Tab-separated table of C-alpha atoms (C1' of nucleotides) in Angstrom:
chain	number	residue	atom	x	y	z
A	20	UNK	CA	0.000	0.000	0.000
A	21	UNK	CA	3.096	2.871	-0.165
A	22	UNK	CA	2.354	3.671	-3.281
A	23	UNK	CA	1.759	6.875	-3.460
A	24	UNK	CA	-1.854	8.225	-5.526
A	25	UNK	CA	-1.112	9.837	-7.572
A	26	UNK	CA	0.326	6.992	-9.488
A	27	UNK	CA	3.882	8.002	-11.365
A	28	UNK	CA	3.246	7.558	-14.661
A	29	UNK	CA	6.126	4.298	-14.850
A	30	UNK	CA	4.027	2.757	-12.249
A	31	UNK	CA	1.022	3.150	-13.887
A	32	UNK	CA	2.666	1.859	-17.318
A	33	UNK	CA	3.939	-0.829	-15.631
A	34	UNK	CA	0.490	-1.793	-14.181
A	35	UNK	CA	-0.972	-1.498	-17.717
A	36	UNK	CA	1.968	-4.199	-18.987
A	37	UNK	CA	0.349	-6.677	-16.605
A	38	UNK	CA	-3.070	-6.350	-17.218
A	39	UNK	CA	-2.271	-6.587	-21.107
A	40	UNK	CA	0.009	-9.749	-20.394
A	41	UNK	CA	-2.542	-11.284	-19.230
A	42	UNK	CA	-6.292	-10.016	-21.287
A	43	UNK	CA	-5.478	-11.804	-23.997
A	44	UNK	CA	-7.630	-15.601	-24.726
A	45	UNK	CA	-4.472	-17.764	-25.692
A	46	UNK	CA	-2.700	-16.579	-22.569
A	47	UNK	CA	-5.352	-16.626	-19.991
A	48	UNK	CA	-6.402	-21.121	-21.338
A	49	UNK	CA	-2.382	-21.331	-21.105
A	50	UNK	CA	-2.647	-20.096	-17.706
A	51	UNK	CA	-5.838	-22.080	-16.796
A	52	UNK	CA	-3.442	-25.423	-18.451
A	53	UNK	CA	-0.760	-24.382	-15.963
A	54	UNK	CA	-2.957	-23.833	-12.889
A	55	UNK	CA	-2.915	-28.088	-12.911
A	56	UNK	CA	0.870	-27.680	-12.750
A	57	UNK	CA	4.276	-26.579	-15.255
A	58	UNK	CA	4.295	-27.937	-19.287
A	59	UNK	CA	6.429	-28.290	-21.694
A	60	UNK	CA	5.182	-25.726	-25.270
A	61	UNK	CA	4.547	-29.305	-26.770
A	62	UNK	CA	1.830	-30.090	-24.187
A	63	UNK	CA	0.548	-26.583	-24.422
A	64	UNK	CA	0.822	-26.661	-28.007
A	65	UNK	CA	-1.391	-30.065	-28.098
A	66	UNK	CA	-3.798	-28.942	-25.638
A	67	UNK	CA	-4.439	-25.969	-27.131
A	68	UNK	CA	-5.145	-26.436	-30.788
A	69	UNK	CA	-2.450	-23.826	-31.225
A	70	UNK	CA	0.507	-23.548	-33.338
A	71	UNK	CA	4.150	-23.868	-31.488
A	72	UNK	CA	5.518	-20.499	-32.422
A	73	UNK	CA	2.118	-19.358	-31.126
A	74	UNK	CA	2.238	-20.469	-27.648
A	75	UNK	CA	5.986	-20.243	-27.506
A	76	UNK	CA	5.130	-16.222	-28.106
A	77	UNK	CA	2.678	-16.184	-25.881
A	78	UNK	CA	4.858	-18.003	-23.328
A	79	UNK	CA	7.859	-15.073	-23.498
A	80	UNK	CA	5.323	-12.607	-23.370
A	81	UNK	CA	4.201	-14.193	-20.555
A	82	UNK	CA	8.253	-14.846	-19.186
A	83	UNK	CA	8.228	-11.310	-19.159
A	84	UNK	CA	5.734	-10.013	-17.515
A	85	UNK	CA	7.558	-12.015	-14.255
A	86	UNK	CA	4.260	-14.365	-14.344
A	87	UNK	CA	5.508	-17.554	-15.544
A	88	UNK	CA	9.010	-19.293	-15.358
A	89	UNK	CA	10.902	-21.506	-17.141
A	90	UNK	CA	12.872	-24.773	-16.705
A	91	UNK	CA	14.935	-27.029	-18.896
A	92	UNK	CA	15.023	-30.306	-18.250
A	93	UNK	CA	17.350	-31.995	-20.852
A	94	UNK	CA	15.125	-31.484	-24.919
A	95	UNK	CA	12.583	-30.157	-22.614
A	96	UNK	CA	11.410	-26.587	-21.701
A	97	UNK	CA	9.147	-26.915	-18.517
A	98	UNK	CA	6.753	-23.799	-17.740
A	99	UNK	CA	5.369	-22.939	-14.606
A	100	UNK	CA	3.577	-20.347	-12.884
A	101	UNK	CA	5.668	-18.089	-10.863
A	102	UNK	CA	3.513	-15.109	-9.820
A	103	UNK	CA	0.733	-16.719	-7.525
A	104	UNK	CA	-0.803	-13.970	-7.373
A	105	UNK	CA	-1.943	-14.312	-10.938
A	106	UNK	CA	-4.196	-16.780	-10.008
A	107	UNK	CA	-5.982	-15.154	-7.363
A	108	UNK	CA	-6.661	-12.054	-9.516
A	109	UNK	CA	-7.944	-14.609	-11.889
A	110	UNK	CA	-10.756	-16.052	-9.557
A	111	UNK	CA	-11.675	-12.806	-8.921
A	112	UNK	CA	-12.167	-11.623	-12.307
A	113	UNK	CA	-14.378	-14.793	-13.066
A	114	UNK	CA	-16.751	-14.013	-10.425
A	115	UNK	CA	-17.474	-11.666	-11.325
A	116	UNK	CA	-17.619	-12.322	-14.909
A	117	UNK	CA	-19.638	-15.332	-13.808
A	118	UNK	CA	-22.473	-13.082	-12.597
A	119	UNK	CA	-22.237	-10.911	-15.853
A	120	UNK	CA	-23.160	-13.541	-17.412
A	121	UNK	CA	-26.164	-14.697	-14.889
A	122	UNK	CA	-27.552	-11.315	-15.926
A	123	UNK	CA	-26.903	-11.942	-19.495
A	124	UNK	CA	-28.703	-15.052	-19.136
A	125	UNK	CA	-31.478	-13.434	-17.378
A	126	UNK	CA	-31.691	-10.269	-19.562
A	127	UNK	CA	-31.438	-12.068	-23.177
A	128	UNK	CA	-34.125	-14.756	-21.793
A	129	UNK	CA	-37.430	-13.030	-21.704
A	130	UNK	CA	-39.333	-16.275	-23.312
A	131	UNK	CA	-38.905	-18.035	-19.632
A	132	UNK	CA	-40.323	-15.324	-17.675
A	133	UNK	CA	-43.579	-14.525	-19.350
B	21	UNK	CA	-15.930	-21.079	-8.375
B	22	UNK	CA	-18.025	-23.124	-10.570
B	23	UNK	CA	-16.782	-22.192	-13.522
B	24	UNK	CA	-15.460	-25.720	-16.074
B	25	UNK	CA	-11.818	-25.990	-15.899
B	26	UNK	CA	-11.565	-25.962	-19.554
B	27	UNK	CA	-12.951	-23.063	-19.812
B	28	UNK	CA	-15.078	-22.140	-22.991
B	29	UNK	CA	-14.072	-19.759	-25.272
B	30	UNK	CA	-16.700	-17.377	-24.755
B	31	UNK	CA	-15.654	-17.243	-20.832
B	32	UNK	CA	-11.999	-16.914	-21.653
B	33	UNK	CA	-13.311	-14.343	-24.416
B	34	UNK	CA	-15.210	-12.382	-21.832
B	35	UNK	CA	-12.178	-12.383	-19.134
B	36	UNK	CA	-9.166	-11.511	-21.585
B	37	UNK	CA	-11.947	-8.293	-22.601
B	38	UNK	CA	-12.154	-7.161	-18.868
B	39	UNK	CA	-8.546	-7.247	-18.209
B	40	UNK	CA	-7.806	-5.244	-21.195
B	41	UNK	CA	-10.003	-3.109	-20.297
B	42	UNK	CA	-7.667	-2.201	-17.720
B	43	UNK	CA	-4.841	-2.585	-18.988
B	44	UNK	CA	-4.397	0.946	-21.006
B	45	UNK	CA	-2.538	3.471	-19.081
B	46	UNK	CA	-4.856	6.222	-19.208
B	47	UNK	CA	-7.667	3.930	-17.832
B	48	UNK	CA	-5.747	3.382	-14.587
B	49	UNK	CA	-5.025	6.859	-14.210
B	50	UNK	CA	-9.107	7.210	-14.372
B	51	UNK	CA	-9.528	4.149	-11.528
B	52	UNK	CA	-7.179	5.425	-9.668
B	53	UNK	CA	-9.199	9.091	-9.348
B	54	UNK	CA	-12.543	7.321	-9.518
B	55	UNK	CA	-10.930	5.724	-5.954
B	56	UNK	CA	-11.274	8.668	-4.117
B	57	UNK	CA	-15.248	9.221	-4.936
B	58	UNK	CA	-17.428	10.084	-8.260
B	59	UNK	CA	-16.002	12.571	-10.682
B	60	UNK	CA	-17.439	14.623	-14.006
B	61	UNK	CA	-15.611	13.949	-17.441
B	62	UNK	CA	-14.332	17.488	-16.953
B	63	UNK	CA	-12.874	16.919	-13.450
B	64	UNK	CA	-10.844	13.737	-14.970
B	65	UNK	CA	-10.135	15.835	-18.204
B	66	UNK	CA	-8.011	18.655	-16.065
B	67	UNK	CA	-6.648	16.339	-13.374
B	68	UNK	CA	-5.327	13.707	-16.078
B	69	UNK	CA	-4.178	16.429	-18.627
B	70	UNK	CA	-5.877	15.056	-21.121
B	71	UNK	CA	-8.572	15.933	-24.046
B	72	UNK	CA	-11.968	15.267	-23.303
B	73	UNK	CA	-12.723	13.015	-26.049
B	74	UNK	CA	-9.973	10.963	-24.955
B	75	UNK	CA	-11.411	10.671	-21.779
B	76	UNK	CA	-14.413	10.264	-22.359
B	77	UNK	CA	-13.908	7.544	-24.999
B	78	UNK	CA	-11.786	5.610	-22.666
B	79	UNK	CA	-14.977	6.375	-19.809
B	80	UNK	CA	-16.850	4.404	-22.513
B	81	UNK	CA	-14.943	1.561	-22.673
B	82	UNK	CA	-14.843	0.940	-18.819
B	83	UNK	CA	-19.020	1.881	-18.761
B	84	UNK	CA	-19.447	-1.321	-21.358
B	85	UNK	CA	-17.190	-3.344	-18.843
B	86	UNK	CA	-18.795	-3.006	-16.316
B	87	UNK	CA	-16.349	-1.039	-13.829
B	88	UNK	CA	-17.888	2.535	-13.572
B	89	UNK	CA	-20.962	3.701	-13.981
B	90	UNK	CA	-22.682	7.096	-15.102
B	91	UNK	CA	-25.010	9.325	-13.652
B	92	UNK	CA	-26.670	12.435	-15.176
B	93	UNK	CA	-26.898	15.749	-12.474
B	94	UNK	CA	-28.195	18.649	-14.979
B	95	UNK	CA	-25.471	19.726	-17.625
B	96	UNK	CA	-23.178	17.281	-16.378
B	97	UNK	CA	-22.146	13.347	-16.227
B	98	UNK	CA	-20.686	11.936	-12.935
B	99	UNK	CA	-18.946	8.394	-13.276
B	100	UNK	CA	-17.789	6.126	-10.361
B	101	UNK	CA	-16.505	2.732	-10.056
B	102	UNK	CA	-19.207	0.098	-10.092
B	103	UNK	CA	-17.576	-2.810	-9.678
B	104	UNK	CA	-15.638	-2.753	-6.525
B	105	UNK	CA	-13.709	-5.953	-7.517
B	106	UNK	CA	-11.102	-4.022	-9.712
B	107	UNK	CA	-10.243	-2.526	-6.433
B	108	UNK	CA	-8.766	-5.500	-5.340
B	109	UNK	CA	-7.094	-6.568	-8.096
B	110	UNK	CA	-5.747	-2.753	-8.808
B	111	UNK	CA	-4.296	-3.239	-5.038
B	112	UNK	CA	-2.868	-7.120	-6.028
B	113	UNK	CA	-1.035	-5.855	-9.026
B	114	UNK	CA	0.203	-2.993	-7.562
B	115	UNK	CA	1.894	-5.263	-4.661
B	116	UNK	CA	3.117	-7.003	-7.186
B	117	UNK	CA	4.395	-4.421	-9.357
B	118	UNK	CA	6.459	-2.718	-6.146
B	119	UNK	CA	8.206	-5.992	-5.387
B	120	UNK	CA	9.004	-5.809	-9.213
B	121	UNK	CA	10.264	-2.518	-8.729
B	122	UNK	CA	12.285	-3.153	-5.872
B	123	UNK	CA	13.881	-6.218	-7.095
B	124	UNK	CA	15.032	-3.886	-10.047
B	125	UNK	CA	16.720	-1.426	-8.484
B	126	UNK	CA	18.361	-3.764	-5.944
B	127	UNK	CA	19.736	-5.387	-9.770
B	128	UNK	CA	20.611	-1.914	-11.385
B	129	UNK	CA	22.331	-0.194	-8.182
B	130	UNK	CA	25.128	-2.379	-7.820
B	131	UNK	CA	26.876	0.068	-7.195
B	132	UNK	CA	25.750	0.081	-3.644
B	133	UNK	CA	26.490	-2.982	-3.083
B	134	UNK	CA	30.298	-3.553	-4.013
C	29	DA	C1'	-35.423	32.042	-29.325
C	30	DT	C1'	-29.730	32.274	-29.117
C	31	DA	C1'	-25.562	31.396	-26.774
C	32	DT	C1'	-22.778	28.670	-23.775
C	33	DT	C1'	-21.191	24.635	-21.459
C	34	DC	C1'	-20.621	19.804	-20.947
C	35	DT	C1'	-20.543	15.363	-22.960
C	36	DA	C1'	-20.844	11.822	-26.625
C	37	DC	C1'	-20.333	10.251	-31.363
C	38	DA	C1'	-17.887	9.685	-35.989
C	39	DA	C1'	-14.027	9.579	-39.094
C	40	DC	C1'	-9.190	9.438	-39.777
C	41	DT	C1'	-4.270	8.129	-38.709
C	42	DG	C1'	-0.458	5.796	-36.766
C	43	DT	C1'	0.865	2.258	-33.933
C	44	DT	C1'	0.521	-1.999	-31.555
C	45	DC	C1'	-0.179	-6.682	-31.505
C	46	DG	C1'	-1.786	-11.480	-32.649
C	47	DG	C1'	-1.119	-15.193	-35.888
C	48	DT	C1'	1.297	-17.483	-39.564
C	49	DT	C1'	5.412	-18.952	-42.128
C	50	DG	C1'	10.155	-19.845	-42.387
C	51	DT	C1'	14.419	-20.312	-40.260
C	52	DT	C1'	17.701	-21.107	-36.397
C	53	DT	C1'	19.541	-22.798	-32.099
C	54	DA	C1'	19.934	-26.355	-28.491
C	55	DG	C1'	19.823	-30.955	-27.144
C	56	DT	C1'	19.671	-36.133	-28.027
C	57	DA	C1'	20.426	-40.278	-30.519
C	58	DT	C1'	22.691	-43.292	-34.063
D	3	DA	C1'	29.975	-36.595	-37.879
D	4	DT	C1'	24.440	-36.899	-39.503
D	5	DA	C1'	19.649	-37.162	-38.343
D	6	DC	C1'	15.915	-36.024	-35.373
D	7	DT	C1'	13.178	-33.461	-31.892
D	8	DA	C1'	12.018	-29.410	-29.102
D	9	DA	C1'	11.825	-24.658	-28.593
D	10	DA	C1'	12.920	-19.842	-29.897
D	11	DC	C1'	13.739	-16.177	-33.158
D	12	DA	C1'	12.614	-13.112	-37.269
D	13	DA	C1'	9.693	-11.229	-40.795
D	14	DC	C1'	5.517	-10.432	-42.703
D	15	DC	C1'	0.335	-9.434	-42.847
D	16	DG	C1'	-3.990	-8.064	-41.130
D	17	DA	C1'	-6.930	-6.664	-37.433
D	18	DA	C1'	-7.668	-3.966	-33.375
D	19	DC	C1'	-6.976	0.060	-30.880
D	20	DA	C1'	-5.362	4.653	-28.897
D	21	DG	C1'	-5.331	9.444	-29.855
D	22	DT	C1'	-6.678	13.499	-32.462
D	23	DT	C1'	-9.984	16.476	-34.916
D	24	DG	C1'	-14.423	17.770	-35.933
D	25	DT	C1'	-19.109	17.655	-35.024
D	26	DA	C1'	-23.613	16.690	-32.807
D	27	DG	C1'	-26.711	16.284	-28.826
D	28	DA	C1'	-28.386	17.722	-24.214
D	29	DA	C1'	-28.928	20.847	-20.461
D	30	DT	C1'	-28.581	25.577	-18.626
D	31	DA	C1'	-28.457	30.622	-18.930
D	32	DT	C1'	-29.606	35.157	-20.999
DNA sequence: ATATTCTACAACTGTTCGGTTGTTTAGTAT
DNA sequence: ATACTAAACAACCGAACAGTTGTAGAATAT
C-alpha cells in the first residue's frame, strides 16, 4: 500500500503491462493449463489447438511479464507459474464475470419469464 | 468457483476483454481518481491532462465493462466505479508491481552494493 | 429564441499486436 | 559426424486500438 496516488506515470505503465500480459484468450487457457501444474510448449501446443511459435510467443510474453518461469530439463522446456498472485486475480475476475453472465442469461431470456 | 476448468471460449473471451479493459494506461489513471469518490468527465479531463474526447472515450470503454458507472446531475455526467472488484485486483497488481520494482533497483544499483 | 457549457459520437491516422510462415539454435540419438 | 526433436527467433500481414480532430446532442443561462 506505499504507493503513493497519484500513481507516477512508470508505475502506472507498468500496471498497464500486466493487465495486457494477461487479457489476452491464448494466454489466460495457457494459464488455466498451468494452474494443474508446469508444461512443456509441446503439451501446451497439443492442448491448445495452437501452433508452437504461437504459444511459444505467448509463453515469453508471458516470461516477461515475471508471471511464468521456465525450466529445462534436458530437450525439454518446462513452464510454470511463478507469480501466484496471478491466479488469485484470476478467480476474482471470473466471479465476477460469472455473474455478468447470470444477468446476461437473465436479460437475453425473456421467453422463460412470461 | 463453478466455472469448467476448460474453460469455454466465450468465458476466456469475456475475461481476456475485462482485463484489457484495464490494462491501457490512461484507464488506470481514471480508476485510480474514480478511488477517491465520483467525478465529471471534466474533473478527470483537467486532473489527467488530457482531451476530453480521450477521456471520455476511454470512460466508454470501462461503462461497457462493467467497472464505472454514469449518472446524469443537470449539464453534467458523474462516473464512479461500479464494480468494486477491480479494487482489489488494482491493489494485487500494484503489490506485485512494487516488489518488481524493488527487485530492479536492488539489480541496477550495484553500485551500492560492491 | 440564441448562446454557452458539458458530454458523446464519428471519421481518420499511426501504432501496436496477434497469428502465420520460415528459419535457427539447443539438445539427443545413431 | 548426420539425423531427429524441441523450442525460440525473425519477418511479414492483417486486425484492433489509442489518440486526435471535428461535429452533434443535451442541459442551462440570458
Amino acid at each position: 500500500m506505499p504507493l503513493p496516488h497519484p500513481l507516477p506515470d512508470e508505475i502506472v505503465d507498468l500496471i498497464a503491462r500486466r493487465f495486457r500480459a494477461i487479457g489476452e484468450p491464448m494466454r489466460i487457457k495457457i494459464l488455466d493449463r498451468l494452474r494443474t501444474g508446469e508444461a512443456t510448449v509441446a503439451d501446451l501446443t497439443l492442448g491448445l489447438g495452437a501452433g508452437q511459435q504461437n504459444v511459444s510467443k505467448h509463453l515469453g510474453v508471458l516470461a516477461d511479464a515475471g508471471i511464468v518461469g521456465r525450466r529445462r530439463e534436458g530437450n525439454k522446456v518446462f513452464y510454470a507459474i511463478v507469480d501466484e498472485s496471478v491466479l488469485s486475480i484470476c478467480e476474482t475476475v471470473c466471479g465476477t464475470v460469472e455473474q455478468q453472465l447470470r444477468e446476461l442469461h437473465r436479460l437475453l431470456a425473456p421467453t422463460a419469464q412470461r
